[in-house]
mmCIF file of C-alpha atoms in Angstrom:
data_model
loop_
_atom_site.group_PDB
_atom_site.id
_atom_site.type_symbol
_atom_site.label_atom_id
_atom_site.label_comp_id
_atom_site.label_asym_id
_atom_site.label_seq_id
_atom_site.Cartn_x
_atom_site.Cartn_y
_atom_site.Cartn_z
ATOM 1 C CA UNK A 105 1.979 -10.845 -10.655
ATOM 2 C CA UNK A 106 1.757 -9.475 -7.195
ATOM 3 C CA UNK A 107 0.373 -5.778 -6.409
ATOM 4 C CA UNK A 108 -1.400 -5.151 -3.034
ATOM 5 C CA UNK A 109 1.051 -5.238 -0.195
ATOM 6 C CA UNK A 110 -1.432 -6.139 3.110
ATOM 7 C CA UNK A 111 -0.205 -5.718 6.334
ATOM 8 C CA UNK A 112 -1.025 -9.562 6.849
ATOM 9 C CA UNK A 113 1.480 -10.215 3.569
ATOM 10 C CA UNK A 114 4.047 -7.988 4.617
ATOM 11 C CA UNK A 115 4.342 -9.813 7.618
ATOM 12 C CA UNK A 116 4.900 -13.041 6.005
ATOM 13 C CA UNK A 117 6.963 -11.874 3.727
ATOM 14 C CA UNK A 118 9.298 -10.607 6.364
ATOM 15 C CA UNK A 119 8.896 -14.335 8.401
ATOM 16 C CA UNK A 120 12.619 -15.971 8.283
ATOM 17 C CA UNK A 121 12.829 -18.689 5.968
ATOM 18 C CA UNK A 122 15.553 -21.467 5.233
ATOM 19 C CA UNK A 123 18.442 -20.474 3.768
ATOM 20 C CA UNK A 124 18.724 -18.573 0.993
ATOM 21 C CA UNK A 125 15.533 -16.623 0.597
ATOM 22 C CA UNK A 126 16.477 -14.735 -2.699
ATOM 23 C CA UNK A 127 15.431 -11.635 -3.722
ATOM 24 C CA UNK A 128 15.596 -10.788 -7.493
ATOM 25 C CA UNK A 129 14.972 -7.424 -8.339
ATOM 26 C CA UNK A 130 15.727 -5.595 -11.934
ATOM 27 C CA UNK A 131 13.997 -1.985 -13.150
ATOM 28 C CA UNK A 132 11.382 -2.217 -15.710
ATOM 29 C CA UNK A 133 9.909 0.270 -18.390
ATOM 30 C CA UNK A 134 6.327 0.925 -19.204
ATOM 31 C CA UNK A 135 7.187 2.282 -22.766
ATOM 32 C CA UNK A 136 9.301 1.971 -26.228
ATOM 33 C CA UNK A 137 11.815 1.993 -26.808
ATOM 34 C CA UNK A 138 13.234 1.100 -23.260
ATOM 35 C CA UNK A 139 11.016 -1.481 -22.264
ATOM 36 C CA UNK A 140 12.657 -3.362 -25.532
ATOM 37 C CA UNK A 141 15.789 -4.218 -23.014
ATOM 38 C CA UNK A 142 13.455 -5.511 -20.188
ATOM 39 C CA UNK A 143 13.757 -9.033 -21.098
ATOM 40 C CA UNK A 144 17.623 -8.804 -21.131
ATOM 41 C CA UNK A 145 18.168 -7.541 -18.294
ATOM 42 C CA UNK A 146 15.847 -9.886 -16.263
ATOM 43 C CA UNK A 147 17.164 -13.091 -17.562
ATOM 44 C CA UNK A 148 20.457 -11.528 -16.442
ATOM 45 C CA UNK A 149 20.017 -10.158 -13.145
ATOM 46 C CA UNK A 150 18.551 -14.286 -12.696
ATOM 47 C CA UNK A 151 21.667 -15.503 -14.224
ATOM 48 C CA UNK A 152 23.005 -13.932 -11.590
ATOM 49 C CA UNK A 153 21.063 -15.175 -9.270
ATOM 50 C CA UNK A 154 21.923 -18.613 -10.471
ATOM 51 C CA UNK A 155 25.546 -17.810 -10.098
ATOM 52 C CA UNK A 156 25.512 -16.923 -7.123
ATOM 53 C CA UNK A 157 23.469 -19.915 -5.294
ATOM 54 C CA UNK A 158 25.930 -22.456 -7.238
ATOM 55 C CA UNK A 159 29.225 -19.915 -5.673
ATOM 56 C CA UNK A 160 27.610 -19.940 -2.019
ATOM 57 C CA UNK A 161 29.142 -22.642 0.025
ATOM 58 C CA UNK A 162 26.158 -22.841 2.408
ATOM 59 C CA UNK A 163 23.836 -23.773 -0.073
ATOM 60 C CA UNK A 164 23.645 -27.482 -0.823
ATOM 61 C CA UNK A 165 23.300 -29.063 -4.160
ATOM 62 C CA UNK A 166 19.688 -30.133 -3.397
ATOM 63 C CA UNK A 167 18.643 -26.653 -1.850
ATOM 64 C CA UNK A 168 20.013 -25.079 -4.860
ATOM 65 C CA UNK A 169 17.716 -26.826 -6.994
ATOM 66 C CA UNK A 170 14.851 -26.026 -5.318
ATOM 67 C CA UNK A 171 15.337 -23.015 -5.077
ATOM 68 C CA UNK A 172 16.362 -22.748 -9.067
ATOM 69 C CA UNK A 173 12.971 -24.688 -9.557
ATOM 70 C CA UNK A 174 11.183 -21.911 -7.969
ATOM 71 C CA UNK A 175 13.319 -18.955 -9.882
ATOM 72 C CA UNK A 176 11.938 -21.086 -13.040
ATOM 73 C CA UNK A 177 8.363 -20.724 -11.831
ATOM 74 C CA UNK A 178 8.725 -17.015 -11.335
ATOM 75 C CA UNK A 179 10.198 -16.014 -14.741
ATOM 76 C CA UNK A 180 7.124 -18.297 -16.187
ATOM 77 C CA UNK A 181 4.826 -16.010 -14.573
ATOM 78 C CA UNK A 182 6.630 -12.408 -15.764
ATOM 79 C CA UNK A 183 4.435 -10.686 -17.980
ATOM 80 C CA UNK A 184 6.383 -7.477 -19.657
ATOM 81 C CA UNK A 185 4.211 -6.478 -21.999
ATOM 82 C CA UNK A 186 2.456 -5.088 -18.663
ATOM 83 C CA UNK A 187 5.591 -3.385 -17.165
ATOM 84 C CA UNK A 188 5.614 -1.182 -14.612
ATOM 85 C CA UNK A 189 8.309 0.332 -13.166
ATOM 86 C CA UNK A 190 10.320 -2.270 -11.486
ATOM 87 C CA UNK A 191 9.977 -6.086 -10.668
ATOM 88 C CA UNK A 192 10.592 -8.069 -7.495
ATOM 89 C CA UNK A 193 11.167 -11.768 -7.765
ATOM 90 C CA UNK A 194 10.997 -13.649 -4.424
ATOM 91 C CA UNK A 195 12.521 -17.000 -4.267
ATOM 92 C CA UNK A 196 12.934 -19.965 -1.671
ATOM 93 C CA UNK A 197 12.479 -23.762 -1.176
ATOM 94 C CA UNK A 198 8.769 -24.469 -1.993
ATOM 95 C CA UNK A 199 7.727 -21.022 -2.416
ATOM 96 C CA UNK A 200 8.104 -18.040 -5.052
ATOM 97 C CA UNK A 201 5.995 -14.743 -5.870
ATOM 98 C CA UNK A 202 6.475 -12.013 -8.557
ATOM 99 C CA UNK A 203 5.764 -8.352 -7.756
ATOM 100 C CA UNK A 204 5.272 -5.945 -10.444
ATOM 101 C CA UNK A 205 5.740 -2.087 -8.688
ATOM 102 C CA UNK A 206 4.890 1.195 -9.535
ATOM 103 C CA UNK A 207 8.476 2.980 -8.624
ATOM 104 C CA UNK A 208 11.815 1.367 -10.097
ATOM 105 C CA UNK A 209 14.100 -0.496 -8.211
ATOM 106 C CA UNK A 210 17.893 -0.754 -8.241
ATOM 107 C CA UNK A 211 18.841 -3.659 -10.288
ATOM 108 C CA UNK A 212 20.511 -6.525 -7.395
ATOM 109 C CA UNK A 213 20.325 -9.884 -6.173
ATOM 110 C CA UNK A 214 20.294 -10.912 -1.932
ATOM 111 C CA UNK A 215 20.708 -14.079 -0.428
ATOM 112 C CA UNK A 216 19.303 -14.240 2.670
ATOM 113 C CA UNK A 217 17.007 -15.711 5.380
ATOM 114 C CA UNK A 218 14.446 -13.577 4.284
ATOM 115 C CA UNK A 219 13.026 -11.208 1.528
ATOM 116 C CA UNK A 220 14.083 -8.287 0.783
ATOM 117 C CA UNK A 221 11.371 -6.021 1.141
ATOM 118 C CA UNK A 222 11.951 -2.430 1.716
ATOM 119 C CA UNK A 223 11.383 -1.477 -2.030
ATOM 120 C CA UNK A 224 7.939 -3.513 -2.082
ATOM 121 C CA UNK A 225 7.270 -0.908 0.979
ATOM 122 C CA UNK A 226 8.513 2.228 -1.092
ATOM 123 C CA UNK A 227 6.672 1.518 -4.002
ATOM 124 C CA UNK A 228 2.965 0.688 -1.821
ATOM 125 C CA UNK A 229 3.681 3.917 0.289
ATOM 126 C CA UNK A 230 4.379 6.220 -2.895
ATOM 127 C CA UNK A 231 1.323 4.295 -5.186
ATOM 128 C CA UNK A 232 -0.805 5.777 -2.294
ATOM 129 C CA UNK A 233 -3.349 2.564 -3.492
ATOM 130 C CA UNK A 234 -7.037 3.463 -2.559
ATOM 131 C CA UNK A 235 -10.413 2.100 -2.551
ATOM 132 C CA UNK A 236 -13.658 3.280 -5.373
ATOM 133 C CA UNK A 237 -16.609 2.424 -3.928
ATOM 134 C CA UNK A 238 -19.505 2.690 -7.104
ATOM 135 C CA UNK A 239 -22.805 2.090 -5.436
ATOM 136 C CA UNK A 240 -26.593 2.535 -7.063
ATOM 137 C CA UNK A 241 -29.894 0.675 -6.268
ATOM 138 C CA UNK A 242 -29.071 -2.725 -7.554
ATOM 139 C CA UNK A 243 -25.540 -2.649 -7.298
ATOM 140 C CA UNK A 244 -22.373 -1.938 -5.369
ATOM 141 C CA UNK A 245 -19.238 -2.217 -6.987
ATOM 142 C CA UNK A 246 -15.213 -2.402 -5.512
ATOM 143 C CA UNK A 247 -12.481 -1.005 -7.195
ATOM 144 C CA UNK A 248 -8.618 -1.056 -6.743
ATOM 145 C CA UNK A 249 -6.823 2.089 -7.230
ATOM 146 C CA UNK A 250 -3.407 2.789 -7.929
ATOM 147 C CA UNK A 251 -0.958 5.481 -9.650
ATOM 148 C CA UNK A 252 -2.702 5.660 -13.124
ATOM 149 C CA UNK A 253 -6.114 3.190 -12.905
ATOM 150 C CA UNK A 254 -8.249 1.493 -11.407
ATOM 151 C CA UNK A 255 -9.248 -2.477 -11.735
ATOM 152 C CA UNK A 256 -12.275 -4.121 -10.240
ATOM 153 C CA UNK A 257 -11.978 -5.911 -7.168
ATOM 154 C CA UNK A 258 -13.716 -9.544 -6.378
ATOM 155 C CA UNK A 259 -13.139 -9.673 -2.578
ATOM 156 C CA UNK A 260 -15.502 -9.338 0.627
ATOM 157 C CA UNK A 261 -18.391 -11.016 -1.262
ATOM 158 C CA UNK A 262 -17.821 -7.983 -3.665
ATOM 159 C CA UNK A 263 -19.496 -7.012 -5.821
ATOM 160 C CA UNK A 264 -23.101 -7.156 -4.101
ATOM 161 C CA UNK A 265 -26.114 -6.883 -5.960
ATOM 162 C CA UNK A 266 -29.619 -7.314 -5.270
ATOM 163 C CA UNK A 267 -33.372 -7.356 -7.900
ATOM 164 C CA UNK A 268 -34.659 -4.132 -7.592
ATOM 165 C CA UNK A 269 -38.774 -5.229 -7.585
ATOM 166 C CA UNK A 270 -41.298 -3.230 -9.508
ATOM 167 C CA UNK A 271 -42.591 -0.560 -7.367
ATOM 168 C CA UNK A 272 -46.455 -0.219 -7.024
ATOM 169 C CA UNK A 273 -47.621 1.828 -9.563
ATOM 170 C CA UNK A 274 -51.128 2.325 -7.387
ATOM 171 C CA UNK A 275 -48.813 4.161 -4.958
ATOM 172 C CA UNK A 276 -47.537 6.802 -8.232
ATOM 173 C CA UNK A 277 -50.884 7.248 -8.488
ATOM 174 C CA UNK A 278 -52.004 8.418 -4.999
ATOM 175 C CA UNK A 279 -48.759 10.498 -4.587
ATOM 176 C CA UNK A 280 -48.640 12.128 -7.545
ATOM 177 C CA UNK A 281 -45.143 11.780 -8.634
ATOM 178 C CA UNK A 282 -42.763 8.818 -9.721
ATOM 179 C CA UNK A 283 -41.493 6.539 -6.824
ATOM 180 C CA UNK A 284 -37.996 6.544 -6.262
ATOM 181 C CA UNK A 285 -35.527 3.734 -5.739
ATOM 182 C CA UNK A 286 -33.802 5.525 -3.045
ATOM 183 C CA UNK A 287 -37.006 5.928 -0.630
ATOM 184 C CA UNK A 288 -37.604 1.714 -1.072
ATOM 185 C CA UNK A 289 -36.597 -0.121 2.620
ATOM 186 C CA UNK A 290 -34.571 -2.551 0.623
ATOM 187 C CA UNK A 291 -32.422 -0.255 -1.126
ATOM 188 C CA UNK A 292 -31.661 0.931 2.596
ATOM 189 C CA UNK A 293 -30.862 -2.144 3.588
ATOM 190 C CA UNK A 294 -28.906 -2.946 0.197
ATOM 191 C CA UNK A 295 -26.786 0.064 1.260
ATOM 192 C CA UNK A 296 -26.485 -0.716 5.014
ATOM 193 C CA UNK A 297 -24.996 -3.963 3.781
ATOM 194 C CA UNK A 298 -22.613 -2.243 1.293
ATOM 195 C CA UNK A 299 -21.349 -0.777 4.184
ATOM 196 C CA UNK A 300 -20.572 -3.849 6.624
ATOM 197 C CA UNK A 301 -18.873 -4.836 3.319
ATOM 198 C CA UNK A 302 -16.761 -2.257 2.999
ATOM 199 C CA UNK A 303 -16.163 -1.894 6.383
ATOM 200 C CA UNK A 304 -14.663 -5.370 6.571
ATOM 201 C CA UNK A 305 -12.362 -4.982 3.580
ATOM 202 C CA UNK A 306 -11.094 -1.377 5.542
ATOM 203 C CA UNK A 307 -9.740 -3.248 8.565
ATOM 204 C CA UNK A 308 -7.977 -5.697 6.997
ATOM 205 C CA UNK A 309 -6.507 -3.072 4.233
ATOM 206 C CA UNK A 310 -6.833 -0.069 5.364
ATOM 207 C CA UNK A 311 -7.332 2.823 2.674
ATOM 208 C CA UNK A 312 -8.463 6.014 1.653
ATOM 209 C CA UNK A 313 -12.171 5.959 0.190
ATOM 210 C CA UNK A 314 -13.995 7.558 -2.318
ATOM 211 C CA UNK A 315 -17.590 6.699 -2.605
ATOM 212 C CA UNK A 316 -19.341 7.438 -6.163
ATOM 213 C CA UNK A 317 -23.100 7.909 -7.251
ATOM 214 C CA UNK A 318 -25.917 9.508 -7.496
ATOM 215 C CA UNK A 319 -26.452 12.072 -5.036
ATOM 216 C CA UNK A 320 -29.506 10.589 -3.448
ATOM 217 C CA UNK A 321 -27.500 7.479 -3.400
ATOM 218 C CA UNK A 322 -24.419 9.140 -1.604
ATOM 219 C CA UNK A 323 -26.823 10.600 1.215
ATOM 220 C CA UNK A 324 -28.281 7.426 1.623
ATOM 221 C CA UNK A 325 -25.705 5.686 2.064
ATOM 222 C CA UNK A 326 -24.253 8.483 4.677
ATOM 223 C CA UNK A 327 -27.380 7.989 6.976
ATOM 224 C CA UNK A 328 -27.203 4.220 6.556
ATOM 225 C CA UNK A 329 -23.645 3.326 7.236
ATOM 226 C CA UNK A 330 -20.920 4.175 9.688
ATOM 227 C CA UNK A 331 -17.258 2.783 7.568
ATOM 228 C CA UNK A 332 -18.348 5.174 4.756
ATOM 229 C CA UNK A 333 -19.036 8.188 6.483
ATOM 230 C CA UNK A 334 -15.529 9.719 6.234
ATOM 231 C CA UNK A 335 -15.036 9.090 1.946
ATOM 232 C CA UNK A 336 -14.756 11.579 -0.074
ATOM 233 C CA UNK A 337 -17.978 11.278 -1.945
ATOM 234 C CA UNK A 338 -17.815 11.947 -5.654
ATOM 235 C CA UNK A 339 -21.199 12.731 -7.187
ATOM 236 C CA UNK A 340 -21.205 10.497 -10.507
ATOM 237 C CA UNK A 341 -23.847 7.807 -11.283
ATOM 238 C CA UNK A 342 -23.723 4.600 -13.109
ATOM 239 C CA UNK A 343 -20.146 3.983 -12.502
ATOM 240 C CA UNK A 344 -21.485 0.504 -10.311
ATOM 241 C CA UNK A 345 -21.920 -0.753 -14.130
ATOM 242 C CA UNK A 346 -19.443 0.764 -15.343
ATOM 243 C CA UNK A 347 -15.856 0.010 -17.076
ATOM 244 C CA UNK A 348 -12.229 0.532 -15.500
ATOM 245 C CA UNK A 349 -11.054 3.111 -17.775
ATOM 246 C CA UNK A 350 -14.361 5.368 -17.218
ATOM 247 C CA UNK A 351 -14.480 5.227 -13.586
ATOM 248 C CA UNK A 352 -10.774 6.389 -13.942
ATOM 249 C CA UNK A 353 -11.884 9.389 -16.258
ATOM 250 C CA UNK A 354 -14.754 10.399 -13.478
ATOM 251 C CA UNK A 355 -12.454 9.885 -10.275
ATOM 252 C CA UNK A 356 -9.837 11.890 -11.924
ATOM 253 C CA UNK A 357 -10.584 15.859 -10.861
ATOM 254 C CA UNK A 358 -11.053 14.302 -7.187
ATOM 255 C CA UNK A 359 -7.801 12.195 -7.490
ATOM 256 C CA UNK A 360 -6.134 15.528 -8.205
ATOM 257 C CA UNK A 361 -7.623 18.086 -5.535
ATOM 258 C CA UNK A 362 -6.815 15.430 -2.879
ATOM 259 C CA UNK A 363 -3.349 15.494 -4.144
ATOM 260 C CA UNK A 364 -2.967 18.931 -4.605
ATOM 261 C CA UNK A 365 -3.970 19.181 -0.731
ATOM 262 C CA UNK A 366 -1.855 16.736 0.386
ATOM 263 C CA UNK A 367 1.357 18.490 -0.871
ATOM 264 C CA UNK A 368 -0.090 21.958 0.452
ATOM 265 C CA UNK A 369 -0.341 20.141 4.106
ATOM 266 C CA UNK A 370 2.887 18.606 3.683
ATOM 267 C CA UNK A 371 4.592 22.211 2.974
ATOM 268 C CA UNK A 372 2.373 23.227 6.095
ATOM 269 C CA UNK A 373 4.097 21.111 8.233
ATOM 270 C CA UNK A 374 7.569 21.272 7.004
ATOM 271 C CA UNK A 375 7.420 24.907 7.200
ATOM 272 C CA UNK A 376 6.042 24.631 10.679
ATOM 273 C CA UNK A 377 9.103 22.625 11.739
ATOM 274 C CA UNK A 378 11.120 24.847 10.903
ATOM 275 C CA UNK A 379 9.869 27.532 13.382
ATOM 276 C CA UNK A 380 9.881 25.056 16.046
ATOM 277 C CA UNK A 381 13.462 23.935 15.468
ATOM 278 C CA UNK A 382 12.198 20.238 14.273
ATOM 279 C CA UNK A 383 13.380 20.567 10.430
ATOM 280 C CA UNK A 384 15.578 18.171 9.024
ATOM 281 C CA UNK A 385 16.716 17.553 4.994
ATOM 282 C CA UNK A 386 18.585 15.575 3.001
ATOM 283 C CA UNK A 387 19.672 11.469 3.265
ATOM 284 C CA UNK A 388 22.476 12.050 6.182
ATOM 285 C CA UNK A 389 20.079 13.852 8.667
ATOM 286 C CA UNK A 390 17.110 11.851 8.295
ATOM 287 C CA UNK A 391 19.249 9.003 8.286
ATOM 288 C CA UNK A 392 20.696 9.763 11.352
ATOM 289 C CA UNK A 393 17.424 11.012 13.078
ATOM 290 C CA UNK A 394 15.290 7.475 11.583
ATOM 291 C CA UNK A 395 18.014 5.454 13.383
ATOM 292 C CA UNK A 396 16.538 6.838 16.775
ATOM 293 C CA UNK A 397 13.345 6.607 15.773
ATOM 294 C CA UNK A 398 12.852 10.984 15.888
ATOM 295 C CA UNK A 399 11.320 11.360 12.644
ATOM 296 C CA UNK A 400 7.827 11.867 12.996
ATOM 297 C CA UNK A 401 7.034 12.860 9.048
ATOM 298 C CA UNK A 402 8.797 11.819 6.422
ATOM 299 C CA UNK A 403 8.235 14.068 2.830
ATOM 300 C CA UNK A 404 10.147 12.392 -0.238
ATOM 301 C CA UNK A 405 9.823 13.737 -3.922
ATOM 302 C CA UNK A 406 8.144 11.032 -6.118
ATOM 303 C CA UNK A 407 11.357 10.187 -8.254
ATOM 304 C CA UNK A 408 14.189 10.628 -5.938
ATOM 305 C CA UNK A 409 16.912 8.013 -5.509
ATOM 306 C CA UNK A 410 19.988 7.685 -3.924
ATOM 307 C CA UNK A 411 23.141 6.037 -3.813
ATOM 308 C CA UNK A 412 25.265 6.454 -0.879
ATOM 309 C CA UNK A 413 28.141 5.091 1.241
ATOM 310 C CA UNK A 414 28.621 4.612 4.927
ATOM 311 C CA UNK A 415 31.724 6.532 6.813
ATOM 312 C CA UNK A 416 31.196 6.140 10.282
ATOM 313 C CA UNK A 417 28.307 7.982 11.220
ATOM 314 C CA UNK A 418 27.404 9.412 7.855
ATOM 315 C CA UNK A 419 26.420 8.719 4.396
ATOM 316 C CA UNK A 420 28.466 10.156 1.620
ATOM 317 C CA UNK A 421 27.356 9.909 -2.292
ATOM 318 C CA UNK A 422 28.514 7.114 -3.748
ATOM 319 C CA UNK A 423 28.503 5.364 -7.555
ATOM 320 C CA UNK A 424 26.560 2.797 -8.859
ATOM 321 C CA UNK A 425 27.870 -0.512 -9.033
ATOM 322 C CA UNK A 426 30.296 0.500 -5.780
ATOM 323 C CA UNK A 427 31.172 -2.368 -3.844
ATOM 324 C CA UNK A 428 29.990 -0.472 -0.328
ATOM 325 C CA UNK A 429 27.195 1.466 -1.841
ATOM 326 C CA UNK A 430 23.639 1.230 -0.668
ATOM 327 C CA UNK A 431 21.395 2.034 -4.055
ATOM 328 C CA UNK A 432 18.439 2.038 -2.385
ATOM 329 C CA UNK A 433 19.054 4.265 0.843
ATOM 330 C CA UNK A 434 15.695 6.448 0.474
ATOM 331 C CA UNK A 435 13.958 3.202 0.047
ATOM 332 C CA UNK A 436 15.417 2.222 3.309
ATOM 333 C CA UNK A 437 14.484 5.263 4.818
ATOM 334 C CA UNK A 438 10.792 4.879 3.904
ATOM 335 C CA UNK A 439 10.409 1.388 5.427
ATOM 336 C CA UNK A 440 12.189 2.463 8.966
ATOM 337 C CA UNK A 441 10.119 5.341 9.493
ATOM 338 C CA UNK A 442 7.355 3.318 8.745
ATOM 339 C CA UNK A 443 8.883 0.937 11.129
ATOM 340 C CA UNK A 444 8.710 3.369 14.309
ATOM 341 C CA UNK A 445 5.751 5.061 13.625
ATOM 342 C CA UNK A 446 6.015 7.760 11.102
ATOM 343 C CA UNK A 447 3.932 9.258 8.696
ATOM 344 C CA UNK A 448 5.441 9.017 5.081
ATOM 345 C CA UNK A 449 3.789 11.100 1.890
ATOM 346 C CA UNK A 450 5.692 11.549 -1.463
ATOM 347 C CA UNK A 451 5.063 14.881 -2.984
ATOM 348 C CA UNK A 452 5.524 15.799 -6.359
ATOM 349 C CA UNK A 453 9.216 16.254 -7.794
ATOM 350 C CA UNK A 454 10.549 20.197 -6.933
ATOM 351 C CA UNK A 455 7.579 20.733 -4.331
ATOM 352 C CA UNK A 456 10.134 20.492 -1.860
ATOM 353 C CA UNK A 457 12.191 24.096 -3.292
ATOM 354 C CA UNK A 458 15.775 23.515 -1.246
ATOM 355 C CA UNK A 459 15.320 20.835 1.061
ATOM 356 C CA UNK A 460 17.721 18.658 -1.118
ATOM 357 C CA UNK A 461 14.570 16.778 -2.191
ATOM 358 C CA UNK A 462 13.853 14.608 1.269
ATOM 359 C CA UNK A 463 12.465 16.337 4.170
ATOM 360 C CA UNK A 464 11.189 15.441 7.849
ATOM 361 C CA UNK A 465 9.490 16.649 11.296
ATOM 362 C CA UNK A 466 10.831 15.614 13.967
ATOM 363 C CA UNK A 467 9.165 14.192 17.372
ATOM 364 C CA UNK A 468 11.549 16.087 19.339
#
């Protein structure tokens, strides 16, 4: 299953395809007992799928199996006993992908010439992924970061190592003391590397980076590099050899201040709007105001959804299930300010006090 949503795979994502592109998508649970109706409802929400490609007119007989082939595929490659949140099924002639997120999704099925992928966009924005970078003499190590772990990544020739060599124990000797790994030329030039590494993986998915190791190591690599420069550097060693679940436990308190700022500079700027007449709040204002492209920060509460109608030129709260209703309208939100420009942090649920849970600045 699918997790890291690149710029380059949004894009093709979004590329039109033949009709029908279908989009699948049905919440999941990470726990009992809920997750114990997971299965159910995803073979049903496919049914449905199903039901709908044989009821659409415009779909031919053999275009229908294709794409049923491909539906087939997917559901072979759902693996629920490592739920998240919600799951996105992606469908079309030749071509299928399964995306396991980290936010839930409203439970629906679109037929279209192309994905559906403003949830995919929610869920990336509010996972706020980043990058572990676990360097020490011999090693330099990549990890993936996301809501509640980390997993190790095998990309950009990652990870790098290198034999440390015996160091000349004539030169202890002379000096007096024991020689260091971080005054050797090639552990410079180990680290230098690191960096072009790293740097590489940042342009094409662009992150925030925290850097761990031993202190020597993390001003070493600060005088050697330019990409990791601007990390927040987290003074731990032996995490390059280490497991998932500990370089979790040591990222942790810095995982936590950095969020614990974020909201604070979020508040910041909300409650600077508001002096300067730029405050808006709720799902009808920003909705309005993301239309023509004025929002220029966007401040959601981790677990707020929406359902809502369109009357005219508003949105009014709708039910579930309605015919008219959009179920996914902050989703929406997220991915058009996005769109034009925006900035877009969640915040934790009730750091928002009485801005009905959705906030923004506006440009003008």
């Amino acid at each position: 299953m699918e997790h890291d949503l690149s710029p380059a795979t949004l894009a093709e994502l979004r590329r039109p395809r033949p009709y029908p592109a279908v989009s699948v998508l049905t919440p999941t649970h990470r726990r009992e007992p809920l997750n114990a109706q997971d299965p159910v409802r995803l073979r049903n929400v496919v049914a449905e799928a199903r039901k709908q490609l044989e009821a659409d007119p415009a779909v031919t007989r053999d275009r229908r199996g294709e794409v049923e082939l491909q539906l087939d595929r997917a559901l072979a490659e759902v693996d629920l006993t490592h739920a998240e949140d919600g799951l996105v099924i992606f469908a079309a002639p030749g071509e299928h992908q399964v995306w396991s997120l980290a936010r839930s999704v409203p439970e629906r099925v679109v037929l279209s010439d192309t994905f559906l992928t403003r949830n995919l966009v929610s869920a990336h924005t509010a996972e706020r992924p980043f990058w572990v970078l676990s360097v020490s003499p011999d090693r330099a190590t990549l990890w993936n970061g996301g809501t509640d772990r980390v997993t190790e990544e095998h990309a950009g020739g990652f990870p790098l190592t290198r034999t440390v060599e015996n160091f000349d124990p004539e030169r202890a000797e002379r000096v007096g003391d024991q020689p260091s790994a971080f005054r050797d030329e090639g552990t410079r030039r180990f680290l230098r590397e690191t960096d072009t590494a790293m740097g590489a993986i940042l342009r094409e998915h662009p992150r925030r980076l925290y850097v761990t190791g031993e202190p020597a190591a993390l001003s070493l690599l600060g005088e050697a590099g330019d990409m990791t420069r601007d990390a927040v550097h987290v003074q731990h060693g032996g995490l390059a050899h280490g497991t998932p679940d500990v370089v979790w436990q040591a990222l942790r308190p810095a995982l936590e201040s950095e969020a614990r700022k974020s909201t604070e500079d979020v508040r910041r700027a909300l409650e600077a709007a508001r002096g300067r007449k730029r405050f808006v709040a709720g799902v009808d204002e920003l909705w309005q105001n993301t239309r023509e492209g004025r929002v220029q920060l966007l401040a959601v509460e981790e677990n707020f959804r929406a359902t809502v109608r369109e009357t005219g030129e508003h949105l009014v709260a709708a039910e579930s299930g309605d015919l008219d209703a959009r179920e996914d309208i902050v989703d929406e939100l997220v991915e058009q300010c996005l769109e034009t420009g925006a900035e877009v942090r969640f915040v934790p649920d009730g750091a928002l006090g009485d801005a009905a849970r959705i906030a923004g600045v506006l440009r003008y």
